[in-house]
mmCIF file of C-alpha atoms and ligand atoms in Angstrom:
data_model
loop_
_atom_site.group_PDB
_atom_site.id
_atom_site.type_symbol
_atom_site.label_atom_id
_atom_site.label_comp_id
_atom_site.label_asym_id
_atom_site.label_seq_id
_atom_site.Cartn_x
_atom_site.Cartn_y
_atom_site.Cartn_z
ATOM 1 C CA MET A 25 127.368 -125.614 82.472
ATOM 2 C CA THR A 26 128.728 -122.373 84.040
ATOM 3 C CA SER A 27 126.270 -119.996 85.652
ATOM 4 C CA CYS A 28 125.709 -116.593 84.461
ATOM 5 C CA ARG A 29 124.538 -113.353 86.372
ATOM 6 C CA THR A 30 122.104 -110.645 84.975
ATOM 7 C CA ARG A 31 119.239 -108.447 85.813
ATOM 8 C CA GLY A 32 115.899 -108.665 84.301
ATOM 9 C CA LEU A 33 112.564 -107.095 84.418
ATOM 10 C CA ILE A 34 109.778 -109.931 83.988
ATOM 11 C CA LEU A 35 107.314 -109.184 81.233
ATOM 12 C CA GLN A 36 105.528 -112.634 81.115
ATOM 13 C CA VAL A 37 105.064 -115.590 83.312
ATOM 14 C CA TYR A 38 103.187 -118.684 82.827
ATOM 15 C CA ASP A 39 102.877 -122.016 84.429
ATOM 16 C CA HIS A 40 104.582 -125.089 82.597
ATOM 17 C CA GLY A 41 103.504 -128.632 83.451
ATOM 18 C CA GLU A 42 103.093 -129.521 87.107
ATOM 19 C CA SER A 43 105.625 -127.630 88.953
ATOM 20 C CA ASP A 44 107.712 -125.432 86.620
ATOM 21 C CA LYS A 45 107.222 -121.770 85.510
ATOM 22 C CA ILE A 46 108.464 -120.059 82.354
ATOM 23 C CA VAL A 47 109.248 -116.420 82.428
ATOM 24 C CA THR A 48 110.177 -113.850 79.786
ATOM 25 C CA PHE A 49 112.426 -111.113 80.944
ATOM 26 C CA PHE A 50 114.299 -108.187 79.459
ATOM 27 C CA SER A 51 117.832 -107.814 80.606
ATOM 28 C CA PRO A 52 120.490 -105.082 79.885
ATOM 29 C CA ASP A 53 123.088 -107.473 78.565
ATOM 30 C CA ILE A 54 121.219 -110.294 76.915
ATOM 31 C CA GLY A 55 117.961 -108.580 75.885
ATOM 32 C CA LYS A 56 114.823 -110.480 75.707
ATOM 33 C CA ALA A 57 115.120 -113.990 77.142
ATOM 34 C CA SER A 58 112.809 -116.853 78.418
ATOM 35 C CA ALA A 59 113.819 -119.026 81.192
ATOM 36 C CA ILE A 60 112.364 -122.235 82.857
ATOM 37 C CA ALA A 61 112.205 -122.148 86.747
ATOM 38 C CA LYS A 62 112.255 -125.791 87.686
ATOM 39 C CA GLY A 63 110.081 -126.746 90.517
ATOM 40 C CA ALA A 64 108.834 -122.962 90.847
ATOM 41 C CA LYS A 65 105.305 -123.881 91.600
ATOM 42 C CA ARG A 66 106.423 -126.193 94.449
ATOM 43 C CA SER A 67 109.624 -124.696 96.064
ATOM 44 C CA LYS A 68 108.040 -121.900 97.951
ATOM 45 C CA LYS A 69 111.340 -120.665 99.434
ATOM 46 C CA ARG A 70 113.569 -120.226 96.179
ATOM 47 C CA PHE A 71 111.149 -117.980 93.953
ATOM 48 C CA VAL A 72 108.245 -116.965 96.432
ATOM 49 C CA ASN A 73 106.789 -113.481 95.369
ATOM 50 C CA LYS A 74 109.763 -113.138 92.858
ATOM 51 C CA LEU A 75 108.378 -114.605 89.588
ATOM 52 C CA GLU A 76 105.771 -111.969 89.134
ATOM 53 C CA ILE A 77 105.004 -109.724 86.152
ATOM 54 C CA PHE A 78 106.996 -106.442 86.452
ATOM 55 C CA SER A 79 109.412 -107.873 89.029
ATOM 56 C CA LEU A 80 113.126 -106.615 88.648
ATOM 57 C CA LEU A 81 115.305 -109.302 89.696
ATOM 58 C CA GLY A 82 118.946 -110.070 89.919
ATOM 59 C CA ILE A 83 119.023 -113.493 88.136
ATOM 60 C CA ILE A 84 121.400 -116.475 87.965
ATOM 61 C CA TYR A 85 120.882 -118.695 85.091
ATOM 62 C CA ARG A 86 122.571 -121.424 82.966
ATOM 63 C CA PRO A 87 122.562 -120.949 79.216
ATOM 64 C CA ALA A 88 120.384 -123.553 77.206
ATOM 65 C CA ARG A 89 122.345 -126.257 75.249
ATOM 66 C CA ARG A 90 120.155 -126.376 72.280
ATOM 67 C CA ASP A 91 116.882 -124.313 72.237
ATOM 68 C CA SER A 92 116.675 -120.759 73.502
ATOM 69 C CA LEU A 93 115.111 -121.567 76.954
ATOM 70 C CA LEU A 94 117.511 -120.892 79.917
ATOM 71 C CA PHE A 95 117.403 -122.462 83.169
ATOM 72 C CA LEU A 96 116.637 -119.995 85.962
ATOM 73 C CA ASP A 97 118.619 -121.112 89.119
ATOM 74 C CA GLU A 98 118.141 -118.129 91.445
ATOM 75 C CA ALA A 99 116.273 -114.899 91.698
ATOM 76 C CA GLU A 100 116.728 -111.923 93.933
ATOM 77 C CA LEU A 101 114.160 -109.384 94.025
ATOM 78 C CA GLU A 102 115.304 -105.890 93.522
ATOM 79 C CA ASN A 103 112.028 -104.174 93.001
ATOM 80 C CA GLY A 104 108.468 -105.551 92.797
ATOM 81 C CA PHE A 105 106.950 -102.470 91.327
ATOM 82 C CA ILE A 106 103.869 -103.460 93.532
ATOM 83 C CA PRO A 107 101.769 -100.199 92.756
ATOM 84 C CA LEU A 108 101.457 -101.291 89.058
ATOM 85 C CA ARG A 109 99.371 -104.146 90.252
ATOM 86 C CA HIS A 110 96.855 -102.228 92.134
ATOM 87 C CA ALA A 111 95.606 -99.512 89.660
ATOM 88 C CA TYR A 112 94.135 -100.552 86.552
ATOM 89 C CA ASP A 113 95.506 -97.497 84.391
ATOM 90 C CA ARG A 114 98.981 -97.913 85.654
ATOM 91 C CA TYR A 115 98.673 -101.716 85.189
ATOM 92 C CA VAL A 116 97.620 -101.532 81.486
ATOM 93 C CA ALA A 117 100.168 -98.844 80.701
ATOM 94 C CA ALA A 118 102.947 -100.980 82.228
ATOM 95 C CA ILE A 119 101.725 -103.983 80.008
ATOM 96 C CA TYR A 120 101.713 -101.786 76.946
ATOM 97 C CA ALA A 121 105.400 -100.978 77.607
ATOM 98 C CA GLY A 122 106.015 -104.647 78.023
ATOM 99 C CA GLU A 123 104.002 -105.690 75.013
ATOM 100 C CA LEU A 124 105.895 -103.092 72.735
ATOM 101 C CA THR A 125 109.121 -104.368 74.158
ATOM 102 C CA LEU A 126 108.289 -107.944 73.324
ATOM 103 C CA ARG A 127 107.311 -107.174 69.881
ATOM 104 C CA PHE A 128 110.195 -104.928 69.017
ATOM 105 C CA THR A 129 112.973 -107.136 70.179
ATOM 106 C CA ARG A 130 114.268 -110.630 69.228
ATOM 107 C CA GLU A 131 115.543 -113.213 71.898
ATOM 108 C CA MET A 132 119.096 -112.886 73.081
ATOM 109 C CA ASP A 133 119.447 -109.718 71.037
ATOM 110 C CA PRO A 134 120.852 -106.832 73.480
ATOM 111 C CA HIS A 135 119.293 -103.461 73.207
ATOM 112 C CA PRO A 136 121.370 -101.297 75.591
ATOM 113 C CA GLU A 137 119.245 -98.345 75.081
ATOM 114 C CA LEU A 138 115.865 -100.139 75.851
ATOM 115 C CA PHE A 139 116.553 -101.508 79.479
ATOM 116 C CA PRO A 140 116.926 -98.161 81.085
ATOM 117 C CA LEU A 141 113.813 -96.804 79.072
ATOM 118 C CA LEU A 142 111.846 -99.699 80.387
ATOM 119 C CA LEU A 143 112.853 -98.993 83.854
ATOM 120 C CA TRP A 144 112.102 -95.295 83.488
ATOM 121 C CA ALA A 145 108.540 -96.315 82.515
ATOM 122 C CA MET A 146 107.991 -98.653 85.416
ATOM 123 C CA HIS A 147 109.348 -96.187 87.844
ATOM 124 C CA SER A 148 107.353 -93.324 86.424
ATOM 125 C CA LEU A 149 104.009 -95.164 86.483
ATOM 126 C CA THR A 150 104.951 -96.622 90.139
ATOM 127 C CA GLU A 151 105.489 -92.849 91.302
ATOM 128 C CA GLY A 152 102.023 -92.038 89.907
ATOM 129 C CA ARG A 153 102.935 -90.290 86.695
ATOM 130 C CA GLU A 154 99.863 -90.061 84.281
ATOM 131 C CA PRO A 155 99.839 -93.342 82.448
ATOM 132 C CA LEU A 156 98.761 -92.148 78.993
ATOM 133 C CA GLU A 157 101.634 -89.611 78.991
ATOM 134 C CA THR A 158 104.139 -92.301 80.079
ATOM 135 C CA ALA A 159 102.845 -94.678 77.525
ATOM 136 C CA ALA A 160 103.076 -92.226 74.844
ATOM 137 C CA LEU A 161 106.658 -91.192 75.685
ATOM 138 C CA PHE A 162 107.717 -94.773 75.975
ATOM 139 C CA HIS A 163 106.196 -95.541 72.564
ATOM 140 C CA LEU A 164 108.008 -92.614 70.949
ATOM 141 C CA ARG A 165 111.412 -93.619 72.456
ATOM 142 C CA ILE A 166 111.225 -97.442 71.859
ATOM 143 C CA LEU A 167 110.677 -96.506 68.151
ATOM 144 C CA ARG A 168 114.065 -94.874 68.353
ATOM 145 C CA ALA A 169 115.853 -97.610 70.117
ATOM 146 C CA ALA A 170 114.371 -100.116 67.292
ATOM 147 C CA GLY A 171 115.576 -97.958 64.670
ATOM 148 C CA TYR A 172 112.188 -96.380 63.555
ATOM 149 C CA GLU A 173 112.288 -92.996 64.947
ATOM 150 C CA PRO A 174 109.518 -90.967 63.279
ATOM 151 C CA ALA A 175 110.773 -87.753 61.522
ATOM 152 C CA LEU A 176 108.739 -84.926 62.996
ATOM 153 C CA ASP A 177 110.463 -81.647 61.998
ATOM 154 C CA ARG A 178 109.129 -81.221 58.443
ATOM 155 C CA CYS A 179 106.814 -82.590 55.756
ATOM 156 C CA GLY A 180 108.536 -85.726 54.295
ATOM 157 C CA ILE A 181 107.015 -84.863 50.764
ATOM 158 C CA CYS A 182 107.397 -81.063 50.131
ATOM 159 C CA ASN A 183 110.221 -80.506 52.905
ATOM 160 C CA GLY A 184 108.366 -77.671 54.390
ATOM 161 C CA GLY A 185 108.813 -76.879 57.927
ATOM 162 C CA ILE A 186 106.182 -77.080 60.642
ATOM 163 C CA GLN A 187 103.874 -74.048 60.560
ATOM 164 C CA ALA A 188 101.662 -72.865 63.516
ATOM 165 C CA GLY A 189 98.050 -73.600 62.623
ATOM 166 C CA GLY A 190 99.056 -76.170 59.837
ATOM 167 C CA GLU A 191 97.488 -79.411 59.464
ATOM 168 C CA TYR A 192 99.800 -82.655 59.581
ATOM 169 C CA ALA A 193 99.638 -86.298 59.739
ATOM 170 C CA LEU A 194 102.152 -89.217 60.090
ATOM 171 C CA HIS A 195 102.512 -91.396 57.005
ATOM 172 C CA PRO A 196 102.755 -94.924 58.480
ATOM 173 C CA GLY A 197 104.629 -96.152 55.456
ATOM 174 C CA SER A 198 107.606 -93.838 55.748
ATOM 175 C CA GLY A 199 107.510 -92.583 59.310
ATOM 176 C CA SER A 200 107.603 -88.929 58.344
ATOM 177 C CA LEU A 201 104.995 -86.173 58.466
ATOM 178 C CA VAL A 202 102.821 -85.062 55.631
ATOM 179 C CA CYS A 203 101.374 -81.417 55.575
ATOM 180 C CA GLY A 204 97.735 -80.726 54.771
ATOM 181 C CA ARG A 205 98.528 -79.555 51.086
ATOM 182 C CA CYS A 206 100.527 -82.675 50.198
ATOM 183 C CA ARG A 207 98.027 -84.734 51.925
ATOM 184 C CA GLN A 208 95.179 -83.344 49.749
ATOM 185 C CA LYS A 209 97.153 -83.479 46.521
ATOM 186 C CA GLN A 210 97.795 -87.144 47.028
ATOM 187 C CA ALA A 211 94.674 -87.987 48.544
ATOM 188 C CA LEU A 212 96.247 -89.631 51.494
ATOM 189 C CA SER A 213 94.007 -90.447 54.525
ATOM 190 C CA PHE A 214 96.099 -90.731 57.879
ATOM 191 C CA LEU A 215 95.357 -89.893 61.300
ATOM 192 C CA SER A 216 96.009 -86.321 62.128
ATOM 193 C CA LEU A 217 98.553 -84.886 64.514
ATOM 194 C CA SER A 218 98.287 -81.307 66.000
ATOM 195 C CA VAL A 219 101.107 -78.911 65.658
ATOM 196 C CA GLN A 220 101.169 -78.841 69.648
ATOM 197 C CA THR A 221 101.490 -82.747 69.841
ATOM 198 C CA ILE A 222 104.235 -82.633 66.985
ATOM 199 C CA LYS A 223 106.187 -79.940 68.947
ATOM 200 C CA PHE A 224 105.902 -81.975 72.165
ATOM 201 C CA LEU A 225 107.049 -85.296 70.539
ATOM 202 C CA GLY A 226 109.919 -83.552 68.689
ATOM 203 C CA HIS A 227 110.928 -82.099 71.998
ATOM 204 C CA ALA A 228 110.838 -85.360 73.747
ATOM 205 C CA GLN A 229 112.817 -87.111 71.099
ATOM 206 C CA GLN A 230 115.693 -84.643 71.886
ATOM 207 C CA THR A 231 115.367 -84.915 75.739
ATOM 208 C CA GLU A 232 117.792 -87.058 77.870
ATOM 209 C CA LEU A 233 116.203 -89.916 79.490
ATOM 210 C CA PRO A 234 116.681 -88.514 83.053
ATOM 211 C CA ASN A 235 114.837 -85.216 82.134
ATOM 212 C CA LEU A 236 111.917 -87.064 80.393
ATOM 213 C CA GLY A 237 109.988 -86.965 83.660
ATOM 214 C CA ARG A 238 109.802 -83.187 83.290
ATOM 215 C CA LEU A 239 107.714 -83.158 80.136
ATOM 216 C CA ARG A 240 104.084 -82.597 80.412
ATOM 217 C CA LEU A 241 101.565 -83.724 77.708
ATOM 218 C CA PRO A 242 97.720 -83.006 78.098
ATOM 219 C CA ARG A 243 95.558 -86.154 78.039
ATOM 220 C CA LYS A 244 94.057 -85.124 74.621
ATOM 221 C CA ASN A 245 97.425 -84.794 72.906
ATOM 222 C CA ALA A 246 98.722 -88.100 74.689
ATOM 223 C CA LEU A 247 95.549 -89.812 73.023
ATOM 224 C CA GLU A 248 96.333 -88.365 69.671
ATOM 225 C CA ALA A 249 99.918 -89.239 69.838
ATOM 226 C CA LEU A 250 99.121 -92.869 70.919
ATOM 227 C CA ALA A 251 96.657 -93.330 68.170
ATOM 228 C CA VAL A 252 99.169 -92.062 65.674
ATOM 229 C CA LEU A 253 102.080 -94.212 66.980
ATOM 230 C CA HIS A 254 99.853 -97.225 67.257
ATOM 231 C CA ARG A 255 98.951 -96.925 63.499
ATOM 232 C CA TYR A 256 102.550 -96.479 62.587
ATOM 233 C CA THR A 257 103.534 -99.549 64.651
ATOM 234 C CA GLN A 258 100.870 -101.662 63.196
ATOM 235 C CA HIS A 259 102.244 -100.790 59.824
ATOM 236 C CA LEU A 260 105.857 -101.529 60.920
ATOM 237 C CA LEU A 261 105.236 -104.811 62.760
ATOM 238 C CA GLN A 262 102.231 -106.022 60.470
ATOM 239 C CA HIS A 263 100.804 -107.048 63.943
ATOM 240 C CA ASP A 264 98.572 -105.348 66.387
ATOM 241 C CA ILE A 265 99.537 -104.129 69.860
ATOM 242 C CA HIS A 266 96.681 -105.616 71.879
ATOM 243 C CA SER A 267 97.091 -103.650 74.997
ATOM 244 C CA TRP A 268 96.648 -100.324 73.093
ATOM 245 C CA HIS A 269 92.905 -100.879 73.055
ATOM 246 C CA GLN A 270 92.956 -101.231 76.797
ATOM 247 C CA ILE A 271 94.979 -98.093 77.371
ATOM 248 C CA ILE A 272 92.672 -96.050 75.129
ATOM 249 C CA LYS A 273 89.284 -97.211 76.194
ATOM 250 C CA PRO A 274 88.985 -96.041 79.767
ATOM 251 C CA ALA A 275 90.540 -92.686 78.972
ATOM 252 C CA ALA A 276 88.535 -92.210 75.855
ATOM 253 C CA ALA A 277 85.432 -92.831 78.021
ATOM 254 C CA LEU A 278 86.393 -89.817 80.146
ATOM 255 C CA GLN A 279 86.283 -87.417 77.022
ATOM 256 C CA PRO A 280 83.105 -85.251 76.768
ATOM 257 C CA ALA A 281 80.558 -86.599 74.071
ATOM 258 C CA GLY A 282 81.078 -85.444 70.529
ATOM 259 C CA ARG A 283 84.892 -85.333 70.416
HETATM 260 ZN ZN1 ZN B 16 103.932 -81.245 52.216
#
């Protein structure tokens, strides 16, 4: 079997049997993939400090014959993103980006847009960017990469544009906005989105990835965006994003009582 070379960011690692490890990584050319590293628990030299969550690796692997598990032959550490493991809020935001990536992709199905986005999130969090803001931006952009970008420029029912002072919500079934009037008429109960948050998200959808780091989202708007994007994603995937509850909890505890 010929060896292949790729790069990959590790999103999951677990022990397998006495001496092996299985890693799931995301790669620019093969997408999500799982590989077995034979003897990784014993051979300290070959894989030491490399097969860790959020490690960005140069990878040499052999394709699997039948099942989807690749053979990981060699790994070269490109970036360990170490600061992510030393601050809880950065760590859970990185886990959140990883969980969304795992949920929105299939094994061996390349998503060229997604790899740079994932690296953007890891670099932003490592460099100390606000974790809730990074999580909200990542969530918004992975929806686009997966083909589910929400439509945020008008009400999806009456087609009315976004008015200052208006009330809006995101319809989880259609991924479009619903204005207050349409919502009342149809007695729909969705999570609200303020005009300020809608404008920010709309702007973030249009911004090129290298410039995404210049956008600033206040904490309360980031929480509002994350609540709505989470609800929409639960509907799309028919599955929860478990780490969402961790990123929301400590942040919500910081909010003054009564909000
Ligand atoms: Zn409307």
